[in-house]
Coordinates of C-alpha atoms in Angstrom, one line a residue:
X890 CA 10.1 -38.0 11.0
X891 CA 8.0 -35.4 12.5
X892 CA 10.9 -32.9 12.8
X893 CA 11.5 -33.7 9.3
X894 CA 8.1 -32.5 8.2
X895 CA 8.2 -29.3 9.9
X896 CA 11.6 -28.8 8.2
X897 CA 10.2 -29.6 4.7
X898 CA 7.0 -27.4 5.2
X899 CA 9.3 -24.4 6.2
X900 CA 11.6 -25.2 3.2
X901 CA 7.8 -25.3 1.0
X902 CA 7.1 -22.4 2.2
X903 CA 10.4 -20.5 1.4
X904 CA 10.5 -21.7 -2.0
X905 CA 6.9 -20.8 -3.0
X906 CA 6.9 -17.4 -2.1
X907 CA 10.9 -17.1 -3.1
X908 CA 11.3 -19.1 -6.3
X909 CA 7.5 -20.0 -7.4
X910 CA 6.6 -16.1 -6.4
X911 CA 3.4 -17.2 -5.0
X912 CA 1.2 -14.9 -2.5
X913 CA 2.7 -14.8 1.0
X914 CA -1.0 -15.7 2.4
X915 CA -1.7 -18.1 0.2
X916 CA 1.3 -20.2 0.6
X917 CA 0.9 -20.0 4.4
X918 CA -2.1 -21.8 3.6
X919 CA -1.6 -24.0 1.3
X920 CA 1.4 -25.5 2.8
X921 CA -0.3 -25.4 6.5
X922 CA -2.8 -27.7 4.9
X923 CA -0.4 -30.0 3.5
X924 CA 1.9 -30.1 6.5
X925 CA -1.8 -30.7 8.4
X926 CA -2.3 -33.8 6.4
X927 CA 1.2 -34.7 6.7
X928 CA 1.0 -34.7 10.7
X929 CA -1.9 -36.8 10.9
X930 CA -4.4 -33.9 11.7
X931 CA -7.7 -36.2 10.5
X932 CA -9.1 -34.2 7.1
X933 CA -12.4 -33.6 8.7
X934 CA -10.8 -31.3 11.4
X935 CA -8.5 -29.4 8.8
X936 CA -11.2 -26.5 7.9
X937 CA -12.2 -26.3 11.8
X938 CA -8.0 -25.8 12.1
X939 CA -7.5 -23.1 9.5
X940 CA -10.3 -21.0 10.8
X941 CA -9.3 -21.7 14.3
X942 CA -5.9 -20.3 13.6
X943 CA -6.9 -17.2 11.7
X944 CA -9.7 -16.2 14.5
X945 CA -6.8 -16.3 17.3
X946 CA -4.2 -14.1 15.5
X947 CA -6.3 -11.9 14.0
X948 CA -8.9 -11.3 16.9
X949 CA -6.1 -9.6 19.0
X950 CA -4.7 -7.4 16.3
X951 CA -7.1 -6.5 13.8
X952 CA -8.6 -3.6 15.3
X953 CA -4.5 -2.2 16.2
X954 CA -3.0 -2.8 13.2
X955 CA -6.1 -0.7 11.1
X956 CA -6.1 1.8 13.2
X957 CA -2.2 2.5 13.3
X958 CA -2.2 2.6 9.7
X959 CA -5.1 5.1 9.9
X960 CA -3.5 7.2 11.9
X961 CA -0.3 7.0 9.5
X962 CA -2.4 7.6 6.5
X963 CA -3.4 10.9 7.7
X964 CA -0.2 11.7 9.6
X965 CA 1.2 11.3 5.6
X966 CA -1.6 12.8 4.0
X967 CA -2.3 16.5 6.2
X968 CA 1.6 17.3 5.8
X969 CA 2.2 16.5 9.6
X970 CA 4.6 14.2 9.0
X971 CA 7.1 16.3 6.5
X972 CA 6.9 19.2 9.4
X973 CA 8.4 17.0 11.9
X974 CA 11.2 16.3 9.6
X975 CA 11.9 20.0 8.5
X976 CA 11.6 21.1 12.4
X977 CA 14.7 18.1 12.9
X978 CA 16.5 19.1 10.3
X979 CA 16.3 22.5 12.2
X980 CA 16.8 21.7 15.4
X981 CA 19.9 19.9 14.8
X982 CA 21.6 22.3 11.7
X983 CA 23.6 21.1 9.1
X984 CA 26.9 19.9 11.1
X985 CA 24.3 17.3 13.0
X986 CA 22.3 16.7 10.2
X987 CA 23.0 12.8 10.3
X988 CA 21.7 12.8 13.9
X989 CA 18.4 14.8 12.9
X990 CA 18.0 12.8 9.8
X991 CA 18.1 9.8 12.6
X992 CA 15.4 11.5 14.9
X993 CA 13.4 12.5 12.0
X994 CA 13.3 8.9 11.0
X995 CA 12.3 7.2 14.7
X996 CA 10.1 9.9 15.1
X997 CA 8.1 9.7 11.8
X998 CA 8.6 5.8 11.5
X999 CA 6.4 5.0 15.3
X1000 CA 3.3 5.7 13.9
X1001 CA 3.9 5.4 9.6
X1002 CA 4.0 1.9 8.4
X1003 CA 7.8 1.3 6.5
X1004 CA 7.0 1.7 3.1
X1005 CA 4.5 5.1 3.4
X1006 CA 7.4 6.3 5.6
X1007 CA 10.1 5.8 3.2
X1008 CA 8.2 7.2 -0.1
X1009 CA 7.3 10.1 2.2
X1010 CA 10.9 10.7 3.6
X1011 CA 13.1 10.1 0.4
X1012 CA 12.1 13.4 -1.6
X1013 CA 13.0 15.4 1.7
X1014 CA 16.4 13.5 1.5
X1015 CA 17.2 14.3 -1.3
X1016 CA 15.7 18.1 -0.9
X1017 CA 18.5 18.1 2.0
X1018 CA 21.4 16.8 -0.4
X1019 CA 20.5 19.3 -3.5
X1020 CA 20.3 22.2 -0.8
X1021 CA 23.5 21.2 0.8
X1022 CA 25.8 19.3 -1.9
X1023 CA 26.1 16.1 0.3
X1024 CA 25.7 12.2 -0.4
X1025 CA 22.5 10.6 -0.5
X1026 CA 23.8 7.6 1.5
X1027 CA 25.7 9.8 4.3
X1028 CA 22.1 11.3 5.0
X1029 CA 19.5 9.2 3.9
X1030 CA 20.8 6.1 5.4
X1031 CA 20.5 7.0 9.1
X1032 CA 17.0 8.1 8.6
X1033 CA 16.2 4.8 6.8
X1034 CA 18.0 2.6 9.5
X1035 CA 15.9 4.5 12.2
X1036 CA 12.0 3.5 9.8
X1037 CA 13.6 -0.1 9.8
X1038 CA 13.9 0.0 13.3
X1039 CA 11.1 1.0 14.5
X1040 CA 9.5 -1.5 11.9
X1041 CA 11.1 -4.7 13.7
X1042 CA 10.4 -3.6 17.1
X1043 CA 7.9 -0.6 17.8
X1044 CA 4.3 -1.5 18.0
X1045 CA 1.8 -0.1 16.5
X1046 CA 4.0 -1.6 13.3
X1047 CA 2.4 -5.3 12.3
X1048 CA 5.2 -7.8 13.1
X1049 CA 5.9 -6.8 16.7
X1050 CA 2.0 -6.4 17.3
X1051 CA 1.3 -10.3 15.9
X1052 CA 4.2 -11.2 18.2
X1053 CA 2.7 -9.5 21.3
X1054 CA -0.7 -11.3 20.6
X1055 CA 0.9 -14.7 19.7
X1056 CA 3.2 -15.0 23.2
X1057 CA 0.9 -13.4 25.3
X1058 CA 3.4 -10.1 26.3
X1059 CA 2.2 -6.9 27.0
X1060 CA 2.0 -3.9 24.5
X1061 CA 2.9 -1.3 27.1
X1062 CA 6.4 -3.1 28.2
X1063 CA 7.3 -4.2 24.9
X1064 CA 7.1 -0.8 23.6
X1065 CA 8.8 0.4 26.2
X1066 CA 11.4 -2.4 25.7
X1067 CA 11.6 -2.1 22.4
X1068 CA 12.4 2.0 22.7
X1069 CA 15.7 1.1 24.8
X1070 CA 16.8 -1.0 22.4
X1071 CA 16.2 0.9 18.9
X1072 CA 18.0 3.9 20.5
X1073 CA 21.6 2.5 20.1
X1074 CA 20.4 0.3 17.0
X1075 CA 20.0 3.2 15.4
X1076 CA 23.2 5.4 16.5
X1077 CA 25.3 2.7 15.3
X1078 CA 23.7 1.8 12.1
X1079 CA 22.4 5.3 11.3
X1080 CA 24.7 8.1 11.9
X1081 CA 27.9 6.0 13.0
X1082 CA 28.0 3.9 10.1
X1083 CA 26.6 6.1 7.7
X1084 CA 30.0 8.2 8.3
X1085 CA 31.3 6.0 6.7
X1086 CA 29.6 6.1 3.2
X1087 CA 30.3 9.3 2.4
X1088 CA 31.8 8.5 -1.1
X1089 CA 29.2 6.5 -1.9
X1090 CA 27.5 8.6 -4.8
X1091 CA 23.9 8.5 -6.2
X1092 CA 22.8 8.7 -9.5
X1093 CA 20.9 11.8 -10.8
X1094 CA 17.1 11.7 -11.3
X1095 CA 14.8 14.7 -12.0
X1096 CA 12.2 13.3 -9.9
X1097 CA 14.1 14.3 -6.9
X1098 CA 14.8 17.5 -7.7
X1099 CA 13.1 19.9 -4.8
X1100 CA 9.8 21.8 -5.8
X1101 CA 9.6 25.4 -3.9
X1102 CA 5.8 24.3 -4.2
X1103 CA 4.0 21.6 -2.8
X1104 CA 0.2 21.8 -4.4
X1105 CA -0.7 18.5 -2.3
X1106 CA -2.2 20.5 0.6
X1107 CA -2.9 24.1 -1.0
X1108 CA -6.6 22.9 -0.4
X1109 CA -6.3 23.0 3.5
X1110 CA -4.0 24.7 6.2
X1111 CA -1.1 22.6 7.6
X1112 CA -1.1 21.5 10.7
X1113 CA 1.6 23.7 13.4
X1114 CA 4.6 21.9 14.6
X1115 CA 3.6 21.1 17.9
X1116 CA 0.4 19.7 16.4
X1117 CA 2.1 17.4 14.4
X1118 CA 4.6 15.9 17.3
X1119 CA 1.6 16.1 19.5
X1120 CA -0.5 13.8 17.3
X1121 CA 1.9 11.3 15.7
X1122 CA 2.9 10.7 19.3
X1123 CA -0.1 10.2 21.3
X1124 CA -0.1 6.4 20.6
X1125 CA 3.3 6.0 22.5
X1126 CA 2.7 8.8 25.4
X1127 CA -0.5 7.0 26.4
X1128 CA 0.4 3.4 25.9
X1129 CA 3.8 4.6 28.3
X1130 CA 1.8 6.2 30.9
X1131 CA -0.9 4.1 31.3
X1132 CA 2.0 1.0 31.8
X1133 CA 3.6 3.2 34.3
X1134 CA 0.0 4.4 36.3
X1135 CA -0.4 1.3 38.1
X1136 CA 2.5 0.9 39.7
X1137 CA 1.7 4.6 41.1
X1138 CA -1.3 4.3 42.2
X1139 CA -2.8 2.2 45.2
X1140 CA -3.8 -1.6 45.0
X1141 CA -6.8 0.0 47.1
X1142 CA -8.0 1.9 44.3
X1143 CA -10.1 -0.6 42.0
X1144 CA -12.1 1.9 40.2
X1145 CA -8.9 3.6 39.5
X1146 CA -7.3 0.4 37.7
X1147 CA -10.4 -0.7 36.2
X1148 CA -10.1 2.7 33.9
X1149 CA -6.4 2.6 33.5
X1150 CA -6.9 -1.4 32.2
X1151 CA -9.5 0.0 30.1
X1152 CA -7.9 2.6 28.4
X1153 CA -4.5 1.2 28.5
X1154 CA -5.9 -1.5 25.3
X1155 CA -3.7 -0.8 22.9
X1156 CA -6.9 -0.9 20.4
X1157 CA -8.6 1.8 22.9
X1158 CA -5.0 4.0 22.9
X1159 CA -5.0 3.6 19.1
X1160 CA -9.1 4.5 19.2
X1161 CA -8.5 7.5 21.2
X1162 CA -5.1 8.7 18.9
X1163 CA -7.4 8.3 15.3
X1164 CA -10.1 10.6 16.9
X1165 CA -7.9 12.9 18.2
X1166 CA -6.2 13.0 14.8
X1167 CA -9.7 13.2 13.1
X1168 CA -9.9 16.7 14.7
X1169 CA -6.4 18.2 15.1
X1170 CA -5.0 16.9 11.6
X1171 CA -8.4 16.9 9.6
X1172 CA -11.7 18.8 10.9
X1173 CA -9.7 21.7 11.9
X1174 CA -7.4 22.1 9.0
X1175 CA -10.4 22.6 6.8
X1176 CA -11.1 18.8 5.5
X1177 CA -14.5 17.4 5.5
X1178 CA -15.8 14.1 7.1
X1179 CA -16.3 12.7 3.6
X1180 CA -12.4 13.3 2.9
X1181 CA -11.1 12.3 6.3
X1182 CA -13.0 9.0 5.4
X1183 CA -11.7 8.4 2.5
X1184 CA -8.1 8.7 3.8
X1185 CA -8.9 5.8 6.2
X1186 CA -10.4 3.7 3.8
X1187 CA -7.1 4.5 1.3
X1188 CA -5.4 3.6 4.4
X1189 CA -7.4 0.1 5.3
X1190 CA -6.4 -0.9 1.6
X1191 CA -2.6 -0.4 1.8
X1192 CA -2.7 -2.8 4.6
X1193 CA -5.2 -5.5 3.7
X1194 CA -2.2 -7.8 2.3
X1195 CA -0.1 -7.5 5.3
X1196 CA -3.5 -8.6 7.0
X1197 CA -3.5 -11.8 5.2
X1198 CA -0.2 -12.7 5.3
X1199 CA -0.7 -12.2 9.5
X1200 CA -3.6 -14.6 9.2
X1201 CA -1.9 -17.1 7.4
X1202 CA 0.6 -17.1 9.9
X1203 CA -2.0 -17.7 12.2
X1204 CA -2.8 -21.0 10.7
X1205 CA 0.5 -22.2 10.5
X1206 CA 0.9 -21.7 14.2
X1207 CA -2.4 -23.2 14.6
X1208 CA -1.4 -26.4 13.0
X1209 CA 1.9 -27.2 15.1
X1210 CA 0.0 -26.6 17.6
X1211 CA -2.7 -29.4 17.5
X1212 CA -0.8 -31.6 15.7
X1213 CA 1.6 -31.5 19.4
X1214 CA 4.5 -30.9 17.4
X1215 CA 5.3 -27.6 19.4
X1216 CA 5.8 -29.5 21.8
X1217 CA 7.9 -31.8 20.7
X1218 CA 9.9 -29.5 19.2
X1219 CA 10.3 -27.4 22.2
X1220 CA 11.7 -30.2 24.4
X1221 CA 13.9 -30.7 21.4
X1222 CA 15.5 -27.3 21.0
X1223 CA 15.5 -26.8 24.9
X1224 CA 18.6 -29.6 24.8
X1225 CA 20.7 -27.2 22.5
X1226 CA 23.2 -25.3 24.3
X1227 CA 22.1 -22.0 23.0
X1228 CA 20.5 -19.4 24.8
X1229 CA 16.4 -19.4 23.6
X1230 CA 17.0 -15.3 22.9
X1231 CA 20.0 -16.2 20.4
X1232 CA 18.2 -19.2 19.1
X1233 CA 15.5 -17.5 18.3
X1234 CA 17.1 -14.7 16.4
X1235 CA 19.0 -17.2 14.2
X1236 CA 15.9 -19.1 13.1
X1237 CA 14.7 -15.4 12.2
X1238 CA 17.2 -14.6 10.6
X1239 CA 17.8 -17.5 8.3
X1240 CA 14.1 -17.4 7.3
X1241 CA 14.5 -13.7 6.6
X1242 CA 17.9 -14.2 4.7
X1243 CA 15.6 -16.9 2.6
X1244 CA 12.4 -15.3 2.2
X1245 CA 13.3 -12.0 2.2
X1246 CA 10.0 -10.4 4.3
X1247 CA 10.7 -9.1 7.5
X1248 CA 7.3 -9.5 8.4
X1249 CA 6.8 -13.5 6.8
X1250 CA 10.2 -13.9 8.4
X1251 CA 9.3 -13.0 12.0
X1252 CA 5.4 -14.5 11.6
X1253 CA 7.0 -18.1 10.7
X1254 CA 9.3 -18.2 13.3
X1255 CA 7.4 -17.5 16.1
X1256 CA 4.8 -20.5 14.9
X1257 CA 7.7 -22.7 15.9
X1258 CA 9.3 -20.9 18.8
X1259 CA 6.3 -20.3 20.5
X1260 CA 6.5 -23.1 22.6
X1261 CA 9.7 -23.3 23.5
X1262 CA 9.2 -19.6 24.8
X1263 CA 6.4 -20.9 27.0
X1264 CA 8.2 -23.6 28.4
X1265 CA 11.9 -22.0 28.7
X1266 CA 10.6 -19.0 31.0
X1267 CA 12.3 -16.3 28.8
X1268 CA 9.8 -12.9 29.0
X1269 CA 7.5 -12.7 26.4
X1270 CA 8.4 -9.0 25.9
X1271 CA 12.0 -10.1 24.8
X1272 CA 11.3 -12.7 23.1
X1273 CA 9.1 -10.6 20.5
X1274 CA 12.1 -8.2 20.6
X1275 CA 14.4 -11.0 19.8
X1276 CA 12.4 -12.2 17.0
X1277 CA 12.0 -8.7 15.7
X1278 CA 15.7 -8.1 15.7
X1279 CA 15.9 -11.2 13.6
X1280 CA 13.8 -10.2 11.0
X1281 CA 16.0 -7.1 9.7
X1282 CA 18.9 -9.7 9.1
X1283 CA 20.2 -10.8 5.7
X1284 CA 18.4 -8.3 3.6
X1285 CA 19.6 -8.7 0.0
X1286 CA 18.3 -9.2 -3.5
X1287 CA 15.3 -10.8 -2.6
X1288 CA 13.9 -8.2 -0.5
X1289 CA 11.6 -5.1 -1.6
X1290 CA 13.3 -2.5 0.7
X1291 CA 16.7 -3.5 -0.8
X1292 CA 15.5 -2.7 -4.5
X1293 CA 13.7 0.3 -3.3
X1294 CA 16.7 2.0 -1.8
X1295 CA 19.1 1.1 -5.0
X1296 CA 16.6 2.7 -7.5
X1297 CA 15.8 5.7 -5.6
X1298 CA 19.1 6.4 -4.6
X1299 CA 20.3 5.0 -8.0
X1300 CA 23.3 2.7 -6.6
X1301 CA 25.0 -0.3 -7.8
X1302 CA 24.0 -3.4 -6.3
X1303 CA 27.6 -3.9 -5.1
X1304 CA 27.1 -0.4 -3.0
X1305 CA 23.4 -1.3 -2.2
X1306 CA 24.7 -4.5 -0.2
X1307 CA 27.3 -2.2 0.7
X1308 CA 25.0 0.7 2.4
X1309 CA 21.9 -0.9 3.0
X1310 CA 22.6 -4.8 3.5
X1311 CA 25.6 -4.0 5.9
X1312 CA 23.4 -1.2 8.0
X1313 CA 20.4 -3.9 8.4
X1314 CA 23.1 -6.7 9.5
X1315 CA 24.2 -4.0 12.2
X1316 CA 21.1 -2.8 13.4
X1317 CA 19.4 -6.6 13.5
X1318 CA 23.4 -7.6 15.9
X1319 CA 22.9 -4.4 17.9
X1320 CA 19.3 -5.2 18.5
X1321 CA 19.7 -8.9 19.7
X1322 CA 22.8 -7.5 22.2
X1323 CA 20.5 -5.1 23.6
X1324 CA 17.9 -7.8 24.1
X1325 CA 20.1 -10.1 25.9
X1326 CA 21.6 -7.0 28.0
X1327 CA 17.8 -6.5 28.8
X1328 CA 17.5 -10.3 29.8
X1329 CA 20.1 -9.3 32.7
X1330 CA 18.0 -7.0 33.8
X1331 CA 14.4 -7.6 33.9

C-alpha cells in the first residue's frame, strides 16, 4: 500500500503540472502535503515537514545557483559571451564549423543558464548560415546539443547543483566527472549526428537576418577575447584546481588545506568569479555600479522560479524521508536485477518523457533514489551524473526547449522530433554509457 502511494503521488504530480498546467512549485507542494497525510505523517508535524524540507535543499544551493546566474547575466549582457563564439567560429574555419559551433556551445553553456544561452546563440547561428548558405540544423544543432549538455551535468547549472547537495557528492569531482562525460556526449550528438541533417531546411524569418550593427553595447567597450574566456571560465579553473591541490600538497600542511577547503566552496569559487567579473566585464568596460547591479538583480529574477521548483523538490524529498518510505523503497529496488546507475536513469527518464522538465524530472527522482544511493554504495558523484543524463531523455511536445527550437528554426514537428528529440535521446544514452564506464574506474 505504501509503494502504491508513492506511485500515485508521482503520477499526481505528472498530471498536474502536465495536463492541469499547474505551477511546478506549487504542485510539489501540494501533492507532498497530500502524500504526507496519506503516509501517516500526524497533521501537526506537516508544516514543521515542509519547512524542514525547503531549509535542507535550499541552504546548500541558494547562494551557487544566484551567483552562477549572475555571472551568466553579465557574461550575456557585456558581449563576452558572443566573442567567444565569433573567436570559435574562427579558430576552427568554415570546413570545421560544426566542431566550433560544438566548442562554442560547451564553452558558453558552463557558466549561461540553458535558455539565456540559447536566445543568445541562435541569432549568431543563423548569422553563420546567411554568411555561408548552410542549414540551420547542420550548424545550430551541435551547438545546442553541447548548452543541453552542459545543462544536465555541469555545475554551476541548477539540476546537477541540487543533486550534489541532496547525495552529499562533491562539486569539484562531479564537475570534473561530469566534463569527461559531456565531451563524447556531445561529439556524437552534435557534430556526428548533426551530419546527418543536412537537408533538413528552416523556414525564413526576418528576425534572423544578421545586423552589421549591434547598438546593445555602443554605450561601453567590449570586453578582449581573452577577457572573455578568462572570465566565463574562472568558475571551472578554480573549482578544478582547488579539487586537485590537496592531493599535491602535504597532509602536514594544515593551514595550507584549511585555505584550499575554504576557497574550494563552490559558493566562495562562484563569490570570487562574480567579483572578478564585476571588474573585468563591468567597471572596466565603462559601466557603473548602479548598472552592474541592476544586471544582477535582472539576473536573480530569471531564476527565482527554478528556485521554487528546487524547494519544492526539497519537500517532497523531505516527506519520503520521515515518513520511512525511503527506506522501504530502497530495500525494495535493491532486489531488482538492475544496476542502481541504469535504474536510476530510467526512473529519470520516464518522469522526464512525462513531465517534460529536465530540471522537475531529475529533482523528483532523486527524492526517491536517494536512499537507495546511500545504501547501495554507488558514488554520489555518478549517481548525480546518472540522474542528469536521465533528464535530457524523451524530450518531445511537452517540453519548452522542443517548441523553442521548431519556431526559431521554423521546422515541422515531424523534423523537430527528428533533429532535436533524436539528438537529446543520443546525448542522454551516450551520457549514461560514460557514467557506467566511469563506474569501472573510480
Amino acid at each position: 500500500m505504501v509503494f502504491i502511494i508513492v506511485l500515485l503521488s508521482l503520477l499526481l504530480l505528472i498530471v498536474s503540472i502536465t495536463y492541469f498546467k499547474v505551477n511546478a512549485f506549487l504542485s510539489f507542494l501540494i501533492v507532498s502535503i497530500l502524500t504526507a497525510v496519506a503516509l501517516g505523517i500526524p497533521l501537526i508535524k506537516i508544516p514543521g515537514t515542509v519547512e524542514k524540507g525547503i531549509a535542507a535543499i535550499m541552504g546548500g544551493l541558494t547562494l551557487i545557483i544566484v551567483l552562477g546566474a549572475m555571472l551568466g547575466k553579465i557574461i550575456a549582457e557585456s558581449g563576452a559571451a558572443e566573442n567567444i563564439a565569433t573567436v570559435m567560429v574562427r579558430l576552427f574555419g568554415v570546413k570545421h564549423l560544426q566542431w566550433g559551433m560544438a566548442f562554442t556551445g560547451f564553452v558558453v553553456g558552463i557558466p549561461l543558464f540553458y535558455g539565456v544561452g540559447f536566445v543568445l546563440l541562435v541569432p549568431l547561428i543563423f548569422s553563420i548560415v546567411y554568411k555561408y548558405k548552410l542549414s540551420a540544423v547542420y550548424i545550430g544543432l551541435p551547438m545546442l546539443a553541447a548548452l543541453s549538455v552542459t545543462h544536465g551535468f555541469i555545475p554551476p547549472h541548477p539540476s546537477p547543483v541540487a543533486l550534489v547537495v541532496l547525495f552529499g557528492a562533491d562539486m569539484g569531482m562531479t564537475l570534473i566527472y561530469g566534463l569527461i562525460v559531456a565531451i563524447p556526449a556531445i561529439i556524437i550528438g552534435g557534430p556526428i549526428f548533426g551530419k546527418t541533417l543536412g537537408r533538413i531546411k528552416n523556414g525564413e524569418s526576418e528576425v534572423f537576418q544578421p545586423q552589421e550593427n549591434n547598438a546593445q553595447y555602443e554605450s561601453y567597450s567590449r570586453p578582449t577575447a581573452w577577457n572573455s574566456f578568462i572570465t566565463a571560465l574562472l568558475p571551472v579553473f578554480l573549482l578544478v584546481l582547488l579539487t586537485i591541490l590537496p592531493y599535491l600538497i602535504p597532509t602536514s600542511n594544515a593551514f595550507a588545506h584549511e585555505l584550499i577547503t575554504f576557497f574550494g566552496s563552490p559558493a566562495i569559487v562562484m563569490l570570487i568569479a562574480i567579483i572578478y567579473a564585476t571588474f573585468s566585464l563591468g567597471i572596466y568596460r565603462g559601466r557603473s555600479m548602479k548598472n552592474i547591479m541592476g544586471i544582477y538583480t535582472e539576473a536573480v529574477k530569471d531564476i527565482a522560479m527554478i528556485l521554487l521548483i528546487i524547494a519544492g523538490s526539497g519537500v517532497f524529498k523531505q516527506v519520503m524521508e520521515e515518513s520511512g518510505v525511503s527506506v522501504l523503497l530502497a530495500q525494495s529496488l535493491q532486489t531488482l536485477p538492475i544496476h542502481p546507475l541504469i535504474l536510476a536513469w530510467t526512473i529519470t527518464a520516464i518522469i522526464r518523457g512525462c513531465v517534460g522538465s529536465a530540471t522537475v524530472a531529475a529533482l523528483t527522482a532523486a527524492s526517491v533514489l536517494l536512499p537507495l544511493m546511500q545504501s547501495s554504495g554507488v558514488n554520489p558523484n555518478l549517481m548525480v551524473l546518472a540522474i542528469g543524463a536521465g533528464s535530457l531523455m524523451f524530450s518531445h511536445v511537452n517540453d519548452a526547449g522542443f517548441w523553442m527550437f521548431k519556431e526559431y528554426f521554423g521546422l515541422t514537428v515531424k523534423d523537430t522530433l527528428r533533429s532535436w528529440s533524436v539528438m537529446e535521446a543520443l546525448v542522454s544514452i551516450v551520457g549514461l554509457l560514460a557514467v557506467l564506464l566511469l563506474s569501472f574506474v573510480v
